[in-house]
Coordinates of C-alpha atoms in Angstrom, one line a residue:
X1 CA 0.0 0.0 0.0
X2 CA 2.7 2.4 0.8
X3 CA 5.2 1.6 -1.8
X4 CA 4.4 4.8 -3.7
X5 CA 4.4 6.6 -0.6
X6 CA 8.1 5.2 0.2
X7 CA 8.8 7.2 -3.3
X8 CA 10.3 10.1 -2.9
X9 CA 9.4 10.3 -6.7
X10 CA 6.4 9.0 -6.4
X11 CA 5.5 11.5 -3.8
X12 CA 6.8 14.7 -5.7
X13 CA 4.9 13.7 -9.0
X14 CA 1.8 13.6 -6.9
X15 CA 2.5 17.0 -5.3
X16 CA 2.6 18.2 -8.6
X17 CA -0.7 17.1 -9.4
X18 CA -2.2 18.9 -6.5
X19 CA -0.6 21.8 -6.9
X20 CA -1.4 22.0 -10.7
X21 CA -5.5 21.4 -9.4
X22 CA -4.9 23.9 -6.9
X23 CA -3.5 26.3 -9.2
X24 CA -6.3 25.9 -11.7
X25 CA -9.0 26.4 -9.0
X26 CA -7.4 29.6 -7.8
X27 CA -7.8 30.8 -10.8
X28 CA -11.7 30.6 -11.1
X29 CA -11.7 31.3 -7.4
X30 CA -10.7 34.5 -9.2
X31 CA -13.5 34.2 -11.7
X32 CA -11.9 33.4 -14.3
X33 CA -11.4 30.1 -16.0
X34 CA -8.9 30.0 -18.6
X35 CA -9.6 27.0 -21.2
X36 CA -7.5 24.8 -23.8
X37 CA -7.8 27.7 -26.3
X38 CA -7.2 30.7 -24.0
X39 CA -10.5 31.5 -24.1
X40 CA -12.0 33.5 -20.9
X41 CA -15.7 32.6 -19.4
X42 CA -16.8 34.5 -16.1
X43 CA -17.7 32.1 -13.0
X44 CA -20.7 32.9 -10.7
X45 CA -20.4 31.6 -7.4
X46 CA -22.6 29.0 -5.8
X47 CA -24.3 29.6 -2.7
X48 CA -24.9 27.2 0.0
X49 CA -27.9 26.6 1.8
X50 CA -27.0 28.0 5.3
X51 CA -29.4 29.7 7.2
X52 CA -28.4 32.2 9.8
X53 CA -30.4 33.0 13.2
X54 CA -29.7 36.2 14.4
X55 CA -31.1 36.8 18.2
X56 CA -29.2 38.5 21.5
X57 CA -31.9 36.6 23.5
X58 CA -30.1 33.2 24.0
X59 CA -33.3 30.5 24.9
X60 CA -34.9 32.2 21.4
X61 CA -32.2 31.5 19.4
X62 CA -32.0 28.0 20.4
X63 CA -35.2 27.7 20.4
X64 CA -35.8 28.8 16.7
X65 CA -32.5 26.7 15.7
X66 CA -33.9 22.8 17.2
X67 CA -37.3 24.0 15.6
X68 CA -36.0 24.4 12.0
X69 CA -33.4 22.1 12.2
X70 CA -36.3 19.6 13.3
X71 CA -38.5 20.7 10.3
X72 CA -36.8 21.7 7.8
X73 CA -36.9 19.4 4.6
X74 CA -34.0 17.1 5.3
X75 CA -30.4 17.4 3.7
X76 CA -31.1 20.6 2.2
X77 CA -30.1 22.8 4.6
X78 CA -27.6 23.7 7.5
X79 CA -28.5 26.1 10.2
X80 CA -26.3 28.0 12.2
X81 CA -26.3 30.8 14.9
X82 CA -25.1 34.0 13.8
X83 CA -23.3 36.4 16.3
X84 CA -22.9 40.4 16.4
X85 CA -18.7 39.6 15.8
X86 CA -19.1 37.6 12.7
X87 CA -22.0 39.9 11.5
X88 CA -19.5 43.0 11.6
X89 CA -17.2 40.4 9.9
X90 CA -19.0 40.3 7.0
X91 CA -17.6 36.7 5.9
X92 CA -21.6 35.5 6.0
X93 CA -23.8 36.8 2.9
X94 CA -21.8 35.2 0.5
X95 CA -22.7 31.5 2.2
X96 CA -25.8 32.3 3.5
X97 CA -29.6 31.1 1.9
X98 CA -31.3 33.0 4.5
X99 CA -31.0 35.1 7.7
X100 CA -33.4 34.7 10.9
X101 CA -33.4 38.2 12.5
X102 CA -35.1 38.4 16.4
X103 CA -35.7 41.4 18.0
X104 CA -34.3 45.2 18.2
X105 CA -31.0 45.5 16.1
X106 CA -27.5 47.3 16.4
X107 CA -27.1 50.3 14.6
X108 CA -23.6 49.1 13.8
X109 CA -25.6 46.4 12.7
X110 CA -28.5 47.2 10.1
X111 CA -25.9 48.2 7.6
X112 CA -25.2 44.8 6.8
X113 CA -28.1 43.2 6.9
X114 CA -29.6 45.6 4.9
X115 CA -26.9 45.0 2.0
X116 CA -27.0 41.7 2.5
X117 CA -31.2 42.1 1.4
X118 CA -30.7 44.5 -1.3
X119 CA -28.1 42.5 -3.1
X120 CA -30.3 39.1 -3.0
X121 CA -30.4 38.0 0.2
X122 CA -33.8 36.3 2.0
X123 CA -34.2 37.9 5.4
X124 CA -36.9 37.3 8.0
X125 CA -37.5 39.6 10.9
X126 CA -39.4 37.6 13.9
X127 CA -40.7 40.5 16.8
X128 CA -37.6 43.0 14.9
X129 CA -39.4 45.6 12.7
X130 CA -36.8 45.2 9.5
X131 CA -38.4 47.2 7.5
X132 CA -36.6 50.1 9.7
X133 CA -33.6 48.4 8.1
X134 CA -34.3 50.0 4.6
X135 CA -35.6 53.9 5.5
X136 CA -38.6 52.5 5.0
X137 CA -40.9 54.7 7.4
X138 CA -44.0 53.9 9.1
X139 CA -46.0 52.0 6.8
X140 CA -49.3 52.4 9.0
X141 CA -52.1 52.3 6.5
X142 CA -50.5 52.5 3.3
X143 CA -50.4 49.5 1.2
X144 CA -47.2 49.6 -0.8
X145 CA -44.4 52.2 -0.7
X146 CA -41.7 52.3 -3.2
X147 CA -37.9 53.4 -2.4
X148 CA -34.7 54.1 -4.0
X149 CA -31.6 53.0 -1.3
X150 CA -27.8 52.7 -1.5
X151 CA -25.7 49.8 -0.7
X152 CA -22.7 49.5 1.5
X153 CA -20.7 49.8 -1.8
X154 CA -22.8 52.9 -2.8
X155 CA -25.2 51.0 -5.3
X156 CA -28.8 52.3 -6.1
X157 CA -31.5 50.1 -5.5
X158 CA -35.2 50.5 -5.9
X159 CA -37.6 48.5 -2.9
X160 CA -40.7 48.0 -3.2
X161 CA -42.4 48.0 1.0
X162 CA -45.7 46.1 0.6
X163 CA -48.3 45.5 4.0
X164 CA -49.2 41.8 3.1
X165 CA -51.3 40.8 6.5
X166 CA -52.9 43.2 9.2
X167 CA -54.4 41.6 12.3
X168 CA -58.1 40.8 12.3
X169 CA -59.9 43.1 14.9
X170 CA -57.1 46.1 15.3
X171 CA -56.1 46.2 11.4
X172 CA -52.8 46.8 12.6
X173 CA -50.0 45.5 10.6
X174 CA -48.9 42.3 11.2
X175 CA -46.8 40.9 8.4
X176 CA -44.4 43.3 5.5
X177 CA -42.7 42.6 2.9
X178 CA -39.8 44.3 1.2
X179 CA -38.8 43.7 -1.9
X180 CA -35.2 44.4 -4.2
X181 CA -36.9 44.7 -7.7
X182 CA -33.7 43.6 -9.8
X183 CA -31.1 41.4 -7.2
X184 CA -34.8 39.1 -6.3
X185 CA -34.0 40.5 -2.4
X186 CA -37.0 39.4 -0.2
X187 CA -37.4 40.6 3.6
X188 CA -40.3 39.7 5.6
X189 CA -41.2 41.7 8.8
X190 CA -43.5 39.8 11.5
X191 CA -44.7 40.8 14.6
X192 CA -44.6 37.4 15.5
X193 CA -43.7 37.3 19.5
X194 CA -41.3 34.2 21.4
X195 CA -41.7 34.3 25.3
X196 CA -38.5 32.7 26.4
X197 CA -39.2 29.7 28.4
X198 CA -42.6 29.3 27.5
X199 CA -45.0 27.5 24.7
X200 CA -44.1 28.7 21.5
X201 CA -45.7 26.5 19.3
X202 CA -48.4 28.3 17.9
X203 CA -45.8 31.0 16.8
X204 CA -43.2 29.0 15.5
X205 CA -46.1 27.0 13.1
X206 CA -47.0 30.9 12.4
X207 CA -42.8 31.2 11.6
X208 CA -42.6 27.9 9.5
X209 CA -45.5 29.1 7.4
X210 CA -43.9 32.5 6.3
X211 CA -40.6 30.9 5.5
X212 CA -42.2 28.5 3.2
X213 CA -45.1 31.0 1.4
X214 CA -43.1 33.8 1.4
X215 CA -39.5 32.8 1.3
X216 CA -40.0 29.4 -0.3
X217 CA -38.1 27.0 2.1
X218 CA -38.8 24.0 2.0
X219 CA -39.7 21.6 4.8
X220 CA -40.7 18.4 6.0
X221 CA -42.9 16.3 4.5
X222 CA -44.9 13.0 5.9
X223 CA -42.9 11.2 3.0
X224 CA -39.6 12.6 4.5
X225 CA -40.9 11.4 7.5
X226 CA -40.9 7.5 6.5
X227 CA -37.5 7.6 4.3
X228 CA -35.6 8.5 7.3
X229 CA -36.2 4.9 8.6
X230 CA -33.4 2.6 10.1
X231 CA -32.4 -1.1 8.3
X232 CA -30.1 -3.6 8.7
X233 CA -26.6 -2.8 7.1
X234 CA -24.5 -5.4 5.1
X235 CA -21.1 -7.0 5.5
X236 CA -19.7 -6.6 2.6
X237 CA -16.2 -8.9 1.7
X238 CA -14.8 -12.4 0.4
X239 CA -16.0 -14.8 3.1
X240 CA -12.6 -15.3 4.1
X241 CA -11.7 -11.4 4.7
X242 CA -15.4 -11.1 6.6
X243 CA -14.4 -14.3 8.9
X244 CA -11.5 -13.5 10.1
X245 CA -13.0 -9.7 10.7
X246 CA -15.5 -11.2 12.9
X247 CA -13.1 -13.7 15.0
X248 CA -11.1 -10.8 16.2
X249 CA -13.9 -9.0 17.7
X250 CA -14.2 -8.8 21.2
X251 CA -17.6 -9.8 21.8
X252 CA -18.7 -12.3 19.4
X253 CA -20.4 -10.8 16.7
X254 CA -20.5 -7.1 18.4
X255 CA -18.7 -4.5 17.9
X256 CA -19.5 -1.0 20.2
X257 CA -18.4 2.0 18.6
X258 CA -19.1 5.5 20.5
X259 CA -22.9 5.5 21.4
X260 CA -23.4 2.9 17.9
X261 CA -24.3 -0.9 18.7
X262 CA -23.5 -3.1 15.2
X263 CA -24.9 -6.6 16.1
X264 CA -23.1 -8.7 13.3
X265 CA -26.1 -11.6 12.3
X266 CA -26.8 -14.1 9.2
X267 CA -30.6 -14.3 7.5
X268 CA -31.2 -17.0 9.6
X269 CA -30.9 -15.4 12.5
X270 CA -32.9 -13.7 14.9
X271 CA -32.3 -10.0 13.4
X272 CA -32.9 -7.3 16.3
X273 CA -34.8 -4.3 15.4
X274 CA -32.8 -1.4 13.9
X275 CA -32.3 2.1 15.1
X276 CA -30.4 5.3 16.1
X277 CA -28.7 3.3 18.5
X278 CA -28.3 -0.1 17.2
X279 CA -27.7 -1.5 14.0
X280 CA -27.7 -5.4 12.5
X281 CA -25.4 -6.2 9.9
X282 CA -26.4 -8.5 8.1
X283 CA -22.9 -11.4 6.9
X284 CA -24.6 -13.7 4.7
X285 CA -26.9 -11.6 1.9
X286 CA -26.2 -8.5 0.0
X287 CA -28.3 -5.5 0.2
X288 CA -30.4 -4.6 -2.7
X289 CA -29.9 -0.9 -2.6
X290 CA -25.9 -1.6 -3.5
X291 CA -24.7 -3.5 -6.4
X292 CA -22.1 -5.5 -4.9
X293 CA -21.2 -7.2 -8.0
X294 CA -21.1 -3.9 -9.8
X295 CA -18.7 -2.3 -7.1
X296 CA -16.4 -5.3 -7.1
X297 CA -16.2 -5.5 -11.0
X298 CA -14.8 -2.0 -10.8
X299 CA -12.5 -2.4 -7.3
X300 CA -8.8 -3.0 -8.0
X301 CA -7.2 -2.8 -5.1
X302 CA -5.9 -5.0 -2.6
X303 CA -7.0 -3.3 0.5
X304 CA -9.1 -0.3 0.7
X305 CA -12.8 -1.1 0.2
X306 CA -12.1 -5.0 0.5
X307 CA -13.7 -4.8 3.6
X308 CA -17.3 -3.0 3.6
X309 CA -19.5 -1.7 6.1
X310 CA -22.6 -0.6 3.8
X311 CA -25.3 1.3 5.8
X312 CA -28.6 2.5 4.5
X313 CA -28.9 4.8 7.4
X314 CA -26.4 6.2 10.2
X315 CA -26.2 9.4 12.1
X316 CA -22.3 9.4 11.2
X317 CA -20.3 6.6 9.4
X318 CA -17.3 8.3 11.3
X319 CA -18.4 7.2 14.2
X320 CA -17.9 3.9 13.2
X321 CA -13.8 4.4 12.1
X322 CA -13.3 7.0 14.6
X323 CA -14.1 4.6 17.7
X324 CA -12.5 1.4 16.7
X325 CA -9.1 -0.1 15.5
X326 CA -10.1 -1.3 12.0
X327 CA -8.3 -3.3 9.5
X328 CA -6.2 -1.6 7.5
X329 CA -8.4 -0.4 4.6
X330 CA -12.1 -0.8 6.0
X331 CA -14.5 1.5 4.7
X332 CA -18.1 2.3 5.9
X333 CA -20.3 3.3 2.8
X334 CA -23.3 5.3 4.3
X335 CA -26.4 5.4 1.9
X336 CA -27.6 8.7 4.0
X337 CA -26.7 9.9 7.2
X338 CA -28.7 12.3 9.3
X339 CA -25.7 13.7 11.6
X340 CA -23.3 14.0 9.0
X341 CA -20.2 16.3 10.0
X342 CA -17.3 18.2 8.2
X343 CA -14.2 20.4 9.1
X344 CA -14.7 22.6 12.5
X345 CA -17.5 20.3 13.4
X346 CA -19.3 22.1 10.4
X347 CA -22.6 20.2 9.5
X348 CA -22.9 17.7 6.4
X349 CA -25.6 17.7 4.2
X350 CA -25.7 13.8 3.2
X351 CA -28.4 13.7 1.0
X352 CA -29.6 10.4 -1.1
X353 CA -27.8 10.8 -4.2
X354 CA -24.2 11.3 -2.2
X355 CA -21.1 9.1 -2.6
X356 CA -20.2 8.9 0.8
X357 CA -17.7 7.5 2.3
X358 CA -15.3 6.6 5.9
X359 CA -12.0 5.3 5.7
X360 CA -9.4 4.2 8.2
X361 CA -5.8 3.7 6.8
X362 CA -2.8 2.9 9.5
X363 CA 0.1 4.5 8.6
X364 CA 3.7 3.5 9.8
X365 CA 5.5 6.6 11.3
X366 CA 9.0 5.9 10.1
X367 CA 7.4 6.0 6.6
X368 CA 7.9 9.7 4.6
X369 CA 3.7 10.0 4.8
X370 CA 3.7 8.9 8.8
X371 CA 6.1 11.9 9.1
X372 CA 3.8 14.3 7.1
X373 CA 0.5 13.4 8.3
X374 CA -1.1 16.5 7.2
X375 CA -0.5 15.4 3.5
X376 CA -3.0 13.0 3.7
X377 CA -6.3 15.2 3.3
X378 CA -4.6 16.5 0.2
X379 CA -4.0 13.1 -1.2
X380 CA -7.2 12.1 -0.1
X381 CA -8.7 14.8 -2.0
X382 CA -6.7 13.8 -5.6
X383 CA -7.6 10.9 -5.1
X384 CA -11.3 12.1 -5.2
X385 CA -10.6 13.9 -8.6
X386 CA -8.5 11.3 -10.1
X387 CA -11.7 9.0 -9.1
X388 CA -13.8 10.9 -11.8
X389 CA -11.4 12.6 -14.4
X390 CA -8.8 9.4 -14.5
X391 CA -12.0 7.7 -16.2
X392 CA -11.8 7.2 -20.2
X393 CA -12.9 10.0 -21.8
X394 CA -13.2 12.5 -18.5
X395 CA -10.2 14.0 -18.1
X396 CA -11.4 17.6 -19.8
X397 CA -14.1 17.3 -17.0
X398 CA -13.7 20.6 -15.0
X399 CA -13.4 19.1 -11.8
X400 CA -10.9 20.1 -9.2
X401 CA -9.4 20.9 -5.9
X402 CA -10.1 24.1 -3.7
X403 CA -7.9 24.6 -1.1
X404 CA -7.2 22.8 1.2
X405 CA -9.3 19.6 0.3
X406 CA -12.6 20.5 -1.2
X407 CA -13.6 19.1 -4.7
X408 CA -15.5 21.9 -7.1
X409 CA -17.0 21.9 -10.2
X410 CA -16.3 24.6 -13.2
X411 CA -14.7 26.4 -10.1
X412 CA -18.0 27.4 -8.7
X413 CA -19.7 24.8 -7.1
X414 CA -19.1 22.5 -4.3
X415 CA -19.4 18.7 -4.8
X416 CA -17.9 17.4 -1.7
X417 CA -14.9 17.8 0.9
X418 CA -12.9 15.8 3.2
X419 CA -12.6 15.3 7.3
X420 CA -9.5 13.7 8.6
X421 CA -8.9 12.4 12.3
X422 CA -5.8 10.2 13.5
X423 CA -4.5 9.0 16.9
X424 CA -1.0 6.7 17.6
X425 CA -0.9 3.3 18.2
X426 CA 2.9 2.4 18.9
X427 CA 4.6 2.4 15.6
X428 CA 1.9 3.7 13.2
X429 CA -0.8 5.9 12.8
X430 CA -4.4 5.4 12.6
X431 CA -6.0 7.7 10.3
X432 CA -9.5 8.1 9.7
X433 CA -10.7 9.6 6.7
X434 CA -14.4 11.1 6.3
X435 CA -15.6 12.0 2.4
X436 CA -18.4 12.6 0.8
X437 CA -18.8 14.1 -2.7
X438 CA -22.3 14.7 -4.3
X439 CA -22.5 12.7 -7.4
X440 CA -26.6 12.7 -8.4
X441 CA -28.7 15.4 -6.3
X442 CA -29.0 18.2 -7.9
X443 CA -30.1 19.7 -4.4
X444 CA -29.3 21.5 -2.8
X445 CA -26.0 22.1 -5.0
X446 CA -24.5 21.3 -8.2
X447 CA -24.1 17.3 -8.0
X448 CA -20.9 15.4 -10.4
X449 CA -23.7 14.3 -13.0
X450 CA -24.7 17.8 -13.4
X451 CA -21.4 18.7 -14.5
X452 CA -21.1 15.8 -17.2
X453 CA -24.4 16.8 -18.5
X454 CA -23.1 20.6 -19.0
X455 CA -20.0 19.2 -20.1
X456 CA -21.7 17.3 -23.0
X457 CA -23.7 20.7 -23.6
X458 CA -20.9 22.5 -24.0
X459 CA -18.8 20.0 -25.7
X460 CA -20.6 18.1 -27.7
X461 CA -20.1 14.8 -26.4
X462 CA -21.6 11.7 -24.8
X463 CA -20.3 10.6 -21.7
X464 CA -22.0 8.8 -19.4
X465 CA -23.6 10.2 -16.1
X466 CA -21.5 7.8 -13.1
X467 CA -22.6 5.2 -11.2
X468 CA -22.7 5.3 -7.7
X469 CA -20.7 1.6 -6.9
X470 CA -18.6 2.7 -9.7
X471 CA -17.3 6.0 -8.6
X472 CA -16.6 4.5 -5.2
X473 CA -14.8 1.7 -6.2
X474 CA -12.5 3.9 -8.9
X475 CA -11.7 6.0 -5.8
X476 CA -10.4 3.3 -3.5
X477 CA -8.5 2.4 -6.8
X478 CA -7.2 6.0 -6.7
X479 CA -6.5 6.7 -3.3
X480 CA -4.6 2.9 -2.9
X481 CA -2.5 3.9 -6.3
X482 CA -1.3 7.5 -4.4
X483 CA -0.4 5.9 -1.1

């Protein structure tokens, strides 16, 4: 496995290919992609689906983050508090599909939310009279008031203030919009009121019903409901790699890993029932979600991937690698997880549709990659890109590396990224490797498939959209060739 990495060769031609990627993908970080006739095209920038909850009142803020991350439609969005420090640090709008404002605001504040409205943004003031934001005025009994503001950057816009609900006995106003005419900004004022400590569940059905009629966000359904429903996961290896797996455990046919129970059963069996906590897996069958015959017709390695954990549903597959000495090379294959996790404990959207995968590799320290540890989420990450543009007829593919170990596409969008944990045992380390990299969703972000059909538009040509055991197994192929 580590013959390459014993290279000093080896190791330099590899550097050379991640810096090459990483040079390319500065360059349309820049927004501008140069292409093989020197031809310039502009980039836009993707935006992911954060959204932002602004409040100075701590039990409301929490309380209006476990609501919508509760509700919202699953794997399409991450939610995050926002504070008054990383509002004046204005590193936000960019990443940001919406922002949650409760109560009175900051002076030193309304600047920047207001440009973050007038230049596209979705904002949503809960008990917080936004519309002061803007210059708006009272709006009392007038219906709709148009405006002409200036940006932070000294840009004219034109806003259009519209009274869109009053209450029923008092006629006072109750809801407002304000809408940017050309950028598509949206900000909804409500009057909407959260008693800290107390029932808020009447209001925050009020609060999910604006986002999703007035800002379109999208939330739970009852079909949502039953996909998120835990199943057995599968063993997945030659019966003798599997058996001798299972006679080193050290409770027959359990392994505990973190708060995760995987009960190891055949068919015959009595299987438990599956859940949050506790998972069969299944040794004797193959699941029927996962073509194992397809992902072994592709694998070429010797290690990685011979072993396979396949889950249908996990919180985390990293729980798994992250709480257990592993064999060299296991790899747990989550179908959809609903705790996913990335860098700085970041949330990870891990829709269906996502090639998703947990590694643990053990590295020996006296070895030139056990002394440069830190290299590995790079490699990890080439090997990602080598997965898809190493494919016959994909190289051209504008897929790439963004520092320090995220995979783009055409420089703009995001299609996965890489976590990396290790700890030493003795004479090596044991390095556990978290990716995921969207390959068929085209939600909430451009997905690998997208970008071959664009690619054909552009181009001309025909190439296939990738299979999910296939792109798997070409990156264990990859990622065993670089190490």
């Amino acid at each position: 496995m580590f013959n390459s990495a014993r290279s000093l060769v080896s190791a330099n031609l590899h550097r050379k290919q991640l810096f090459q990627y990483q040079l390319n993908t500065f360059r349309c970080q820049l927004g501008r992609r140069i292409d093989h006739n020197n031809s310039v095209t502009m980039s836009t920038s993707s935006k992911p689906p954060n959204i932002l909850v602004y409040s100075e009142v701590e039990p409301v803020r929490l309380e209006l983050i476990s609501t919508l991350q509760r509700s919202l439609e699953p794997d399409r969005y991450t939610v995050y508090p926002l504070s008054a420090e990383q509002v004046r640090g204005r590193a936000w709008p960019d990443s940001t599909a919406a922002l949650i404002v409760h109560g009175r605001l900051e002076t030193s504040l309304a600047g920047v939310f207001a440009d973050y409205f007038l230049n596209g943004g979705k904002l949503l003031g809960v008990c917080s009279d936004v519309t002061r934001l803007f210059d708006c005025g009272e709006v009392g009994g007038v219906t709709r008031v148009t405006k002409h503001l200036r940006d932070l950057r000294g840009e004219d816009h034109e806003v259009q203030v519209e009274v869109i609900a009053r209450e029923d006995t008092s006629r006072t106003v109750s809801i407002v919009a304000v809408d940017e005419l050309k950028t598509c900004g949206r900000a909804i004022s409500t009057q909407i009121e959260f008693v800290p400590f107390e029932d808020n569940k009447k209001n925050l059905e009020i609060l999910k019903h604006v986002l999703s009629s007035e800002l379109g966000i999208k939330f739970k359904t009852s079909h949502d409901e039953e996909a998120l429903c835990y199943q057995s996961a599968f063993l997945i290896g030659s019966e003798e790699v599997k058996r001798s797996f299972l006679s080193k455990l050290s409770i027959p046919n359990e392994l505990k890993v973190g708060d995760l129970t995987l009960q190891f059963c055949s068919k015959s069996a009595l299987i438990p029932a599956a859940s949050e906590s506790q998972l069969p897996v299944l040794t004797d069958q193959p699941p029927e979600d996962f073509s194992t015959q397809l992902f072994h017709d592709h694998l070429q390695t010797t290690k990685i991937g011979r072993l396979t954990l396949y889950l249908p549903l996990v919180t985390s597959s990293m729980i798994i690698v992250s709480n257990a000495t592993l064999p060299h090379g296991f790899v747990a294959i989550p179908r959809r997880q609903t705790r996913g996790t990335g860098r700085n404990r970041n949330q990870w959207l891990s829709p269906d549709g996502c090639a998703m995968f947990s590694l643990q590799l053990h590295v020996p320290m006296d070895s030139p990659l056990g002394q440069r540890l830190p290299m590995v989420q790079h490699l990890i990450a080439l090997g990602i890109v080598l997965g898809i543009r190493n494919q016959p007829g994909y190289g051209e593919l504008d897929v790439r590396l963004k520092w320090p170990n995220d995979v783009y596409a055409n420089g703009r969008s995001k299609l996965g990224g890489i976590i990396v944990n290790s700890q030493l045992e003795g004479s090596r380390a044991v390095v556990n490797v978290g990716c995921g990299v969207n390959l068929s969703n085209s939600a909430p972000t451009t997905c690998v498939n997208d970008a071959i059909e664009e690619f054909n538009r552009e181009r001309g040509e025909r190439l296939e959209a990738l299979g999910y055991e296939q792109l798997l197994a070409q990156i264990f192929n990859e990622i065993e060739r670089i190490f």
